[in-house]
mmCIF file with all atom_site columns, C-alpha atoms in Angstrom:
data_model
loop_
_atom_site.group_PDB
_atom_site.id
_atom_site.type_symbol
_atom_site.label_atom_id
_atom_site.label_alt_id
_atom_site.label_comp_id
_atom_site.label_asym_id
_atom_site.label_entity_id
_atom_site.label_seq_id
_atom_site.pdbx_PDB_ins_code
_atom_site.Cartn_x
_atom_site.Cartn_y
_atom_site.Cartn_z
_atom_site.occupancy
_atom_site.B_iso_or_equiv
_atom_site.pdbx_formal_charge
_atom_site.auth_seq_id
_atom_site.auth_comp_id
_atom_site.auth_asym_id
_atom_site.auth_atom_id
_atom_site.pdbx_PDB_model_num
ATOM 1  C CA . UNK A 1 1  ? 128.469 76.017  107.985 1.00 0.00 ? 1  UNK A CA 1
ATOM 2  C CA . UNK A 1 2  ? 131.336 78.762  108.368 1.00 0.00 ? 2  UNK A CA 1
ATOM 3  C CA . UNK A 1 3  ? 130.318 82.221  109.625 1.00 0.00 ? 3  UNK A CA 1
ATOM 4  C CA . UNK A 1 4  ? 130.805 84.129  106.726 1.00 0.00 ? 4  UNK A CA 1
ATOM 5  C CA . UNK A 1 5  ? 128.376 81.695  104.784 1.00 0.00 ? 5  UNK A CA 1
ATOM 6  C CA . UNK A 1 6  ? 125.458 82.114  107.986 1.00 0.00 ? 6  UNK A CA 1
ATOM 7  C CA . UNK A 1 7  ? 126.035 85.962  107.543 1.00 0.00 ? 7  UNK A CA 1
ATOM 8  C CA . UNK A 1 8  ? 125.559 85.590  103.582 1.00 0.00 ? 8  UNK A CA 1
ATOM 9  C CA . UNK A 1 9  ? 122.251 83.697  104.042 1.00 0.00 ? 9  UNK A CA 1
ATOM 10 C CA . UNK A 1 10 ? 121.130 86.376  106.635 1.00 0.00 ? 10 UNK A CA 1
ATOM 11 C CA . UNK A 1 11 ? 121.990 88.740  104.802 1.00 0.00 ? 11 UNK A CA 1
ATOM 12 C CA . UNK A 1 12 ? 120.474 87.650  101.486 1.00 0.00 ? 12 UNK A CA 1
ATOM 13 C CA . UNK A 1 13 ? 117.218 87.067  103.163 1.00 0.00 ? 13 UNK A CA 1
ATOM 14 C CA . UNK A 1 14 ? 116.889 90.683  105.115 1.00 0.00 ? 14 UNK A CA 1
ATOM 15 C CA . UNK A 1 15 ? 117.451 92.084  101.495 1.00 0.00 ? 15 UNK A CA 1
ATOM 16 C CA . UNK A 1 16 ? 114.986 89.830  99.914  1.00 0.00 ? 16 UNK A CA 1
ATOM 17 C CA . UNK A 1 17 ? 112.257 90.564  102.744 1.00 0.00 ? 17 UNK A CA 1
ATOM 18 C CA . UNK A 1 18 ? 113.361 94.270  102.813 1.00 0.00 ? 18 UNK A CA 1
ATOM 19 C CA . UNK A 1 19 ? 112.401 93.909  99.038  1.00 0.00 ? 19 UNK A CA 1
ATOM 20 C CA . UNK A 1 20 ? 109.337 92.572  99.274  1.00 0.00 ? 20 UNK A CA 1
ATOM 21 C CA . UNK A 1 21 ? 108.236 94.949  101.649 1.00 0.00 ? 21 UNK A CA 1
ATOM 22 C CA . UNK A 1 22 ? 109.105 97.639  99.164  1.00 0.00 ? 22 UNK A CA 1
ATOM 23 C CA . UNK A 1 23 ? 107.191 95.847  96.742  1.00 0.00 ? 23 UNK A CA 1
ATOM 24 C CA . UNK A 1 24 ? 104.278 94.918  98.231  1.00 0.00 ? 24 UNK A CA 1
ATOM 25 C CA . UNK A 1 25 ? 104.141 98.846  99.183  1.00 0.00 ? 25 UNK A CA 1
ATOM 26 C CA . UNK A 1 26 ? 104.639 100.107 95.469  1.00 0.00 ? 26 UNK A CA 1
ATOM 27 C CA . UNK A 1 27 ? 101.597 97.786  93.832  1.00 0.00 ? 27 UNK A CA 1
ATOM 28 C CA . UNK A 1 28 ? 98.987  97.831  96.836  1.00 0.00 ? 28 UNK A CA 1
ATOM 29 C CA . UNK A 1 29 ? 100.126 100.716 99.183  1.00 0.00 ? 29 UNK A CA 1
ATOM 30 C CA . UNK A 1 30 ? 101.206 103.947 97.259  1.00 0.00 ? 30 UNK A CA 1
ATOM 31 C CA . UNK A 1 31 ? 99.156  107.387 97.079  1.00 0.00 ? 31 UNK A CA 1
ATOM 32 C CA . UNK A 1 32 ? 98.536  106.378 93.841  1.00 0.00 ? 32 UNK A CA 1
ATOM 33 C CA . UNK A 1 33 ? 96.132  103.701 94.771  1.00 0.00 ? 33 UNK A CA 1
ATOM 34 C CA . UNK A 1 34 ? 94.632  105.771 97.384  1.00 0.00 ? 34 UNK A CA 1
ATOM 35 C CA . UNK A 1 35 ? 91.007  107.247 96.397  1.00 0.00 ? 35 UNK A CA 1
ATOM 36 C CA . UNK A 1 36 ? 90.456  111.246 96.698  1.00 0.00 ? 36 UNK A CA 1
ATOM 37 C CA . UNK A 1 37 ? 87.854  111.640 99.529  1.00 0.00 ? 37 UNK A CA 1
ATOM 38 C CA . UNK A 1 38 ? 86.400  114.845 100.372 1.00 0.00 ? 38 UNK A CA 1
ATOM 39 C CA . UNK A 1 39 ? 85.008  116.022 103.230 1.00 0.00 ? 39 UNK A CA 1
ATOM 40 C CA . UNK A 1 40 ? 81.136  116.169 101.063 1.00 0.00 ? 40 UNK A CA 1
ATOM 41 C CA . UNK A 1 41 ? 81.671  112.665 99.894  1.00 0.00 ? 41 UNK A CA 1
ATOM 42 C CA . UNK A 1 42 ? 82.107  111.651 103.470 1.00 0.00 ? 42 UNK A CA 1
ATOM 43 C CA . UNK A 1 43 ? 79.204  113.203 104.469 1.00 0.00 ? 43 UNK A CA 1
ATOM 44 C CA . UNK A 1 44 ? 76.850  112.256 101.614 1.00 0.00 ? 44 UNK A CA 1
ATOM 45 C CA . UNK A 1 45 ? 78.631  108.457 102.526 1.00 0.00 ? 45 UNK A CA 1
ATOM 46 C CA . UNK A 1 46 ? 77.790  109.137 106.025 1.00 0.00 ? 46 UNK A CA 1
ATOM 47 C CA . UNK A 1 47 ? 74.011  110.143 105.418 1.00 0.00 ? 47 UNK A CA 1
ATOM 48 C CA . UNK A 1 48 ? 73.018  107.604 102.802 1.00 0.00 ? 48 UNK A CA 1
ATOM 49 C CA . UNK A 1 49 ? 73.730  105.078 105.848 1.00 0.00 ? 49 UNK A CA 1
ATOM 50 C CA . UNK A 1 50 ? 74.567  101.188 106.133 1.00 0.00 ? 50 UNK A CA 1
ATOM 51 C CA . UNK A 1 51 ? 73.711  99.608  102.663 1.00 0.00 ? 51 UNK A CA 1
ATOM 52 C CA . UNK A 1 52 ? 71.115  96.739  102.622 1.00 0.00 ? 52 UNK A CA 1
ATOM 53 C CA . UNK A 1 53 ? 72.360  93.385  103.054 1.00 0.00 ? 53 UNK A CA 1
#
């Protein structure tokens, strides 16, 4: 393999993985997917305690 085609493959994968990355952050990781908690719900959450198991 010649060193312009190693540097290709590297490169190719970083951007694919660089990518995903992205990706993965847009459909599971954005503020969009993030709930709105205030500081009441927290402490109604907190109060109400452990649920039953």
């Amino acid at each position: 393999m010649t060193r312009g085609g190693l540097r290709g493959e590297l490169t190719l994968a970083i951007v694919f993985k660089v990518a995903a990355i992205f990706l993965l952050y847009v459909f599971f990781f954005s503020p969009s997917h993030r709930s709105h908690v205030t500081p009441a719900d927290m402490a109604a959450a907190l109060t109400r305690g452990a649920p039953p198991h």
